[in-house]
């Protein structure tokens, strides 16, 4: 696992340099989710592919920016799914973005996830790596320095509601509004990595990206985005569901499969389960 951990750190440093570019323009091509790729999306994807290609324990990779999974070698045990630059549409407005990695053993199935990691490229560059524990690192003098372990409280006060509100189900709007009536503060940037990072570091709350009338299976991708954060939130003492089920029990029908998702501390997820149980 150390060789994978090191390859992620090398990738993050190169991506940090790549982000500091003038070229935040769109490329001619689309990814498998129908999104126009930024040149940066493609550059970051190639950086990670190149770093992972040198790691003998990696069998296969899958990327949000690639149509199909790519097998490097049959001998490796690990399957890694990654989103090279999540929230890339925010780079041109200089908001925080991130990279997300899900590390699976023997196949791309949530039940086979053994570790996950994300990098936040914000005012500072931070990394969160979860295996048995959830650990925070800060990039200092070109090296990631261990800072502390992360634990979620039972209840938080931050609310990050994703999805286009006009396409929300009425019961979802009622749920989101009920948290604001309880005094929760709105914290939503449109970047999943900084939004979930804030809730993790500030002790708790709720991030939601539900099924909507325009996206009945949600928007966020299971292998690259949803399962990695579900692993981190569960290891940090929180929970992650699709409204009814633990996200880490879900099957994945294809590489770019999506799911509604709710990440939070225990109190907020119990509230979601109560609201969604008869839906
Ligand atoms: P991009 O990578 O296209 O910027 O999308 C970001 C993202 O995947 C995730 O980071 C956000 O939480 C979510 O999409 C934002 O989606 P909405 O713009 O529909 O709220």
Short mmCIF file of C-alpha atoms and ligand atoms in Angstrom, two decimals:
data_model
loop_
_atom_site.label_atom_id
_atom_site.label_comp_id
_atom_site.label_asym_id
_atom_site.label_seq_id
_atom_site.Cartn_x
_atom_site.Cartn_y
_atom_site.Cartn_z
CA UNK A 1 0.00 0.00 0.00
CA UNK A 2 2.95 2.35 0.66
CA UNK A 3 3.87 2.39 -3.04
CA UNK A 4 0.32 3.50 -3.88
CA UNK A 5 0.40 6.12 -1.10
CA UNK A 6 3.66 7.50 -2.51
CA UNK A 7 2.34 7.54 -6.09
CA UNK A 8 -0.72 9.53 -4.95
CA UNK A 9 1.53 12.08 -3.24
CA UNK A 10 3.74 12.44 -6.33
CA UNK A 11 0.62 12.91 -8.49
CA UNK A 12 -0.78 15.55 -6.12
CA UNK A 13 2.40 17.65 -6.26
CA UNK A 14 2.43 17.53 -10.08
CA UNK A 15 -1.30 18.34 -10.25
CA UNK A 16 -0.78 21.32 -7.92
CA UNK A 17 1.79 22.65 -10.43
CA UNK A 18 -0.53 21.86 -13.36
CA UNK A 19 -3.40 23.83 -11.74
CA UNK A 20 -1.18 26.93 -11.52
CA UNK A 21 -1.68 27.38 -15.29
CA UNK A 22 -3.32 30.02 -17.43
CA UNK A 23 -4.99 27.41 -19.61
CA UNK A 24 -8.27 26.72 -17.82
CA UNK A 25 -9.98 26.28 -21.18
CA UNK A 26 -12.18 23.43 -22.42
CA UNK A 27 -10.85 20.69 -24.73
CA UNK A 28 -12.72 19.33 -27.79
CA UNK A 29 -13.66 16.07 -26.04
CA UNK A 30 -16.37 14.83 -23.62
CA UNK A 31 -16.04 12.29 -20.78
CA UNK A 32 -18.35 9.28 -20.38
CA UNK A 33 -20.74 11.35 -18.24
CA UNK A 34 -21.28 13.72 -21.17
CA UNK A 35 -19.27 16.54 -19.56
CA UNK A 36 -16.97 18.64 -21.79
CA UNK A 37 -13.46 17.94 -20.49
CA UNK A 38 -11.17 20.81 -19.50
CA UNK A 39 -7.62 20.51 -20.82
CA UNK A 40 -6.71 20.33 -17.13
CA UNK A 41 -8.93 17.25 -16.62
CA UNK A 42 -6.97 15.43 -19.33
CA UNK A 43 -3.56 16.63 -18.05
CA UNK A 44 -4.33 15.52 -14.46
CA UNK A 45 -5.64 12.18 -15.68
CA UNK A 46 -2.41 11.54 -17.61
CA UNK A 47 -0.28 12.51 -14.57
CA UNK A 48 -2.03 9.94 -12.36
CA UNK A 49 -2.00 7.24 -15.05
CA UNK A 50 1.73 7.74 -15.52
CA UNK A 51 2.52 7.63 -11.78
CA UNK A 52 0.34 4.51 -11.23
CA UNK A 53 1.83 2.73 -14.26
CA UNK A 54 5.11 2.42 -12.31
CA UNK A 55 3.49 0.72 -9.26
CA UNK A 56 3.78 -3.12 -9.50
CA UNK A 57 0.91 -3.76 -7.05
CA UNK A 58 -1.63 -1.91 -9.25
CA UNK A 59 -3.54 -4.23 -11.58
CA UNK A 60 -6.16 -1.94 -13.13
CA UNK A 61 -7.17 1.74 -13.04
CA UNK A 62 -10.44 3.47 -13.86
CA UNK A 63 -10.80 7.22 -14.24
CA UNK A 64 -13.76 9.60 -14.45
CA UNK A 65 -11.99 10.96 -17.55
CA UNK A 66 -11.57 7.56 -19.28
CA UNK A 67 -14.36 5.58 -20.99
CA UNK A 68 -13.09 2.18 -19.88
CA UNK A 69 -10.91 0.70 -17.14
CA UNK A 70 -7.23 0.21 -18.08
CA UNK A 71 -5.39 -2.99 -17.02
CA UNK A 72 -1.64 -2.43 -16.44
CA UNK A 73 -0.79 -5.99 -15.37
CA UNK A 74 -2.57 -9.15 -14.21
CA UNK A 75 -0.10 -9.64 -11.34
CA UNK A 76 -1.19 -6.66 -9.16
CA UNK A 77 -3.84 -7.00 -6.38
CA UNK A 78 -5.13 -3.43 -6.44
CA UNK A 79 -7.80 -1.79 -8.56
CA UNK A 80 -7.81 2.03 -8.27
CA UNK A 81 -10.67 4.29 -9.38
CA UNK A 82 -10.00 8.01 -9.34
CA UNK A 83 -11.43 11.41 -10.22
CA UNK A 84 -8.31 13.31 -11.27
CA UNK A 85 -9.72 16.83 -10.77
CA UNK A 86 -13.13 16.92 -9.17
CA UNK A 87 -14.86 20.29 -9.41
CA UNK A 88 -12.63 21.24 -12.34
CA UNK A 89 -15.32 23.65 -13.53
CA UNK A 90 -14.43 25.76 -10.47
CA UNK A 91 -10.75 26.27 -11.35
CA UNK A 92 -11.45 29.27 -13.60
CA UNK A 93 -13.17 31.01 -10.67
CA UNK A 94 -10.32 30.01 -8.34
CA UNK A 95 -12.36 27.91 -5.91
CA UNK A 96 -10.94 24.83 -4.18
CA UNK A 97 -10.93 21.58 -6.16
CA UNK A 98 -9.74 18.06 -5.46
CA UNK A 99 -8.56 14.62 -6.54
CA UNK A 100 -10.34 11.49 -5.24
CA UNK A 101 -8.97 7.91 -5.08
CA UNK A 102 -10.76 4.66 -4.24
CA UNK A 103 -8.43 1.68 -3.60
CA UNK A 104 -10.08 -1.70 -4.12
CA UNK A 105 -8.61 -5.23 -3.72
CA UNK A 106 -9.13 -7.71 -6.59
CA UNK A 107 -12.15 -5.93 -8.19
CA UNK A 108 -14.08 -2.64 -8.46
CA UNK A 109 -16.70 -3.49 -5.80
CA UNK A 110 -17.59 -1.35 -2.78
CA UNK A 111 -17.20 -4.38 -0.49
CA UNK A 112 -13.59 -4.75 -1.71
CA UNK A 113 -12.55 -1.20 -0.84
CA UNK A 114 -9.48 -1.30 1.44
CA UNK A 115 -8.50 2.37 1.49
CA UNK A 116 -9.45 5.75 0.03
CA UNK A 117 -7.92 9.17 -0.26
CA UNK A 118 -8.56 12.70 -1.46
CA UNK A 119 -6.47 15.79 -2.02
CA UNK A 120 -7.80 19.34 -1.59
CA UNK A 121 -6.13 22.01 -3.74
CA UNK A 122 -7.17 25.13 -1.88
CA UNK A 123 -5.30 27.96 -0.16
CA UNK A 124 -3.18 25.04 1.09
CA UNK A 125 -2.84 21.52 -0.24
CA UNK A 126 -4.13 18.89 2.17
CA UNK A 127 -4.53 15.13 1.84
CA UNK A 128 -6.85 12.82 3.77
CA UNK A 129 -5.98 9.12 3.68
CA UNK A 130 -8.27 6.48 5.20
CA UNK A 131 -7.38 2.86 5.83
CA UNK A 132 -8.08 1.75 9.43
CA UNK A 133 -8.03 5.38 10.59
CA UNK A 134 -8.66 8.70 8.84
CA UNK A 135 -5.51 10.84 8.73
CA UNK A 136 -4.93 14.44 7.65
CA UNK A 137 -1.70 15.58 5.95
CA UNK A 138 -0.53 19.07 4.90
CA UNK A 139 1.87 19.78 2.00
CA UNK A 140 4.82 21.63 3.53
CA UNK A 141 8.10 22.26 1.66
CA UNK A 142 7.09 19.73 -1.05
CA UNK A 143 6.39 16.96 1.49
CA UNK A 144 3.08 15.80 2.97
CA UNK A 145 3.38 16.15 6.76
CA UNK A 146 1.10 14.14 9.08
CA UNK A 147 -1.15 16.51 11.10
CA UNK A 148 -3.80 14.54 12.97
CA UNK A 149 -6.53 11.88 12.99
CA UNK A 150 -10.03 12.98 11.99
CA UNK A 151 -13.20 12.01 13.90
CA UNK A 152 -16.78 13.19 13.29
CA UNK A 153 -18.99 14.29 16.20
CA UNK A 154 -22.43 12.69 16.68
CA UNK A 155 -24.09 15.88 15.38
CA UNK A 156 -22.88 18.91 13.36
CA UNK A 157 -24.24 22.26 12.14
CA UNK A 158 -23.27 22.49 8.46
CA UNK A 159 -25.61 21.78 5.54
CA UNK A 160 -24.37 21.25 1.94
CA UNK A 161 -27.38 20.53 -0.30
CA UNK A 162 -26.42 19.57 -3.89
CA UNK A 163 -28.55 19.24 -7.00
CA UNK A 164 -30.79 21.73 -8.80
CA UNK A 165 -33.44 22.73 -6.22
CA UNK A 166 -36.28 23.05 -8.78
CA UNK A 167 -35.74 19.36 -9.54
CA UNK A 168 -35.76 18.22 -5.91
CA UNK A 169 -38.57 16.04 -4.57
CA UNK A 170 -40.85 18.02 -2.20
CA UNK A 171 -39.96 15.73 0.75
CA UNK A 172 -36.23 16.36 0.09
CA UNK A 173 -36.79 20.13 0.14
CA UNK A 174 -38.71 19.72 3.42
CA UNK A 175 -35.77 17.75 4.87
CA UNK A 176 -33.12 20.29 3.77
CA UNK A 177 -35.21 23.23 5.04
CA UNK A 178 -35.73 21.47 8.39
CA UNK A 179 -31.98 21.57 9.06
CA UNK A 180 -31.86 25.32 8.32
CA UNK A 181 -34.80 25.79 10.72
CA UNK A 182 -32.61 23.99 13.32
CA UNK A 183 -29.90 26.62 12.77
CA UNK A 184 -27.62 24.73 10.36
CA UNK A 185 -25.46 26.97 8.20
CA UNK A 186 -25.35 26.70 4.38
CA UNK A 187 -21.90 25.58 3.13
CA UNK A 188 -22.02 24.52 -0.56
CA UNK A 189 -19.33 25.45 -3.12
CA UNK A 190 -20.25 23.07 -5.95
CA UNK A 191 -17.04 21.13 -5.28
CA UNK A 192 -17.68 17.82 -3.51
CA UNK A 193 -14.12 17.57 -2.13
CA UNK A 194 -13.92 20.95 -0.32
CA UNK A 195 -17.58 20.65 0.80
CA UNK A 196 -17.09 17.19 2.38
CA UNK A 197 -13.65 18.20 3.71
CA UNK A 198 -15.21 21.16 5.56
CA UNK A 199 -17.88 18.98 7.20
CA UNK A 200 -15.21 16.40 8.21
CA UNK A 201 -12.83 18.97 9.72
CA UNK A 202 -15.56 21.00 11.43
CA UNK A 203 -16.97 18.00 13.19
CA UNK A 204 -20.13 17.21 11.30
CA UNK A 205 -23.22 18.09 9.32
CA UNK A 206 -24.80 16.81 6.10
CA UNK A 207 -23.77 16.75 2.43
CA UNK A 208 -26.53 15.59 0.09
CA UNK A 209 -26.83 15.01 -3.65
CA UNK A 210 -30.23 13.32 -4.04
CA UNK A 211 -32.07 11.72 -6.90
CA UNK A 212 -33.74 14.57 -8.78
CA UNK A 213 -36.31 14.73 -11.58
CA UNK A 214 -33.46 15.48 -14.07
CA UNK A 215 -31.03 12.96 -12.50
CA UNK A 216 -33.16 10.10 -11.08
CA UNK A 217 -29.97 8.10 -10.27
CA UNK A 218 -28.19 11.10 -8.79
CA UNK A 219 -25.16 12.72 -10.43
CA UNK A 220 -22.14 11.58 -8.45
CA UNK A 221 -20.15 8.56 -9.64
CA UNK A 222 -20.02 5.48 -7.39
CA UNK A 223 -16.47 4.22 -8.05
CA UNK A 224 -14.66 7.58 -8.22
CA UNK A 225 -16.60 9.86 -5.83
CA UNK A 226 -19.32 8.17 -3.77
CA UNK A 227 -17.67 4.94 -2.47
CA UNK A 228 -14.33 6.65 -1.57
CA UNK A 229 -16.11 9.28 0.57
CA UNK A 230 -18.48 6.68 2.04
CA UNK A 231 -15.40 4.75 3.24
CA UNK A 232 -13.85 7.89 4.77
CA UNK A 233 -17.05 9.05 6.49
CA UNK A 234 -17.71 5.58 7.91
CA UNK A 235 -14.12 5.26 9.24
CA UNK A 236 -14.41 8.76 10.78
CA UNK A 237 -17.48 7.70 12.80
CA UNK A 238 -20.13 9.09 10.46
CA UNK A 239 -22.41 7.40 7.92
CA UNK A 240 -23.08 7.40 4.17
CA UNK A 241 -26.31 6.28 2.53
CA UNK A 242 -28.28 6.53 -0.71
CA UNK A 243 -31.39 7.54 1.28
CA UNK A 244 -32.07 4.01 2.49
CA UNK A 245 -29.00 1.80 2.14
CA UNK A 246 -25.39 1.97 3.32
CA UNK A 247 -23.56 3.13 0.18
CA UNK A 248 -20.79 0.57 0.71
CA UNK A 249 -23.32 -2.26 0.22
CA UNK A 250 -24.34 -1.09 -3.26
CA UNK A 251 -23.41 -2.90 -6.48
CA UNK A 252 -21.94 -1.02 -9.44
CA UNK A 253 -23.50 -1.83 -12.83
CA UNK A 254 -20.81 -0.10 -14.91
CA UNK A 255 -17.65 2.02 -14.45
CA UNK A 256 -19.53 5.36 -14.63
CA UNK A 257 -22.58 4.27 -12.58
CA UNK A 258 -24.02 7.00 -10.30
CA UNK A 259 -26.00 7.06 -7.05
CA UNK A 260 -27.93 9.49 -4.87
CA UNK A 261 -25.78 10.07 -1.79
CA UNK A 262 -25.88 11.50 1.73
CA UNK A 263 -22.74 11.85 3.87
CA UNK A 264 -22.81 13.07 7.43
CA UNK A 265 -22.57 12.54 11.14
CA UNK A 266 -24.91 10.02 12.74
CA UNK A 267 -27.68 12.45 13.81
CA UNK A 268 -28.14 13.92 10.33
CA UNK A 269 -28.07 10.55 8.56
CA UNK A 270 -30.72 9.21 10.98
CA UNK A 271 -32.89 12.20 10.01
CA UNK A 272 -32.45 11.38 6.33
CA UNK A 273 -33.34 7.71 6.92
CA UNK A 274 -36.50 8.78 8.77
CA UNK A 275 -37.56 11.07 5.90
CA UNK A 276 -36.71 8.61 3.11
CA UNK A 277 -37.86 5.32 4.68
CA UNK A 278 -41.34 5.33 3.07
CA UNK A 279 -40.25 6.82 -0.27
P1 LIG B 1 -17.46 19.14 -11.99
O1 LIG B 1 -16.29 18.23 -11.78
O2 LIG B 1 -18.12 19.00 -13.33
O3 LIG B 1 -17.17 20.58 -11.62
O4 LIG B 1 -18.64 18.66 -10.99
C1 LIG B 1 -18.38 18.72 -9.64
C2 LIG B 1 -19.23 17.60 -8.99
O5 LIG B 1 -18.94 16.37 -9.53
C3 LIG B 1 -19.04 17.56 -7.47
O6 LIG B 1 -17.79 17.95 -7.07
C4 LIG B 1 -20.09 18.52 -6.96
O7 LIG B 1 -20.52 18.20 -5.67
C5 LIG B 1 -21.21 18.37 -7.96
O8 LIG B 1 -20.62 17.89 -9.17
C6 LIG B 1 -21.85 19.71 -8.24
O9 LIG B 1 -22.97 19.46 -9.02
P2 LIG B 1 -24.09 20.60 -9.21
O10 LIG B 1 -23.37 21.69 -9.96
O11 LIG B 1 -25.14 19.92 -10.00
O12 LIG B 1 -24.58 21.02 -7.85
#
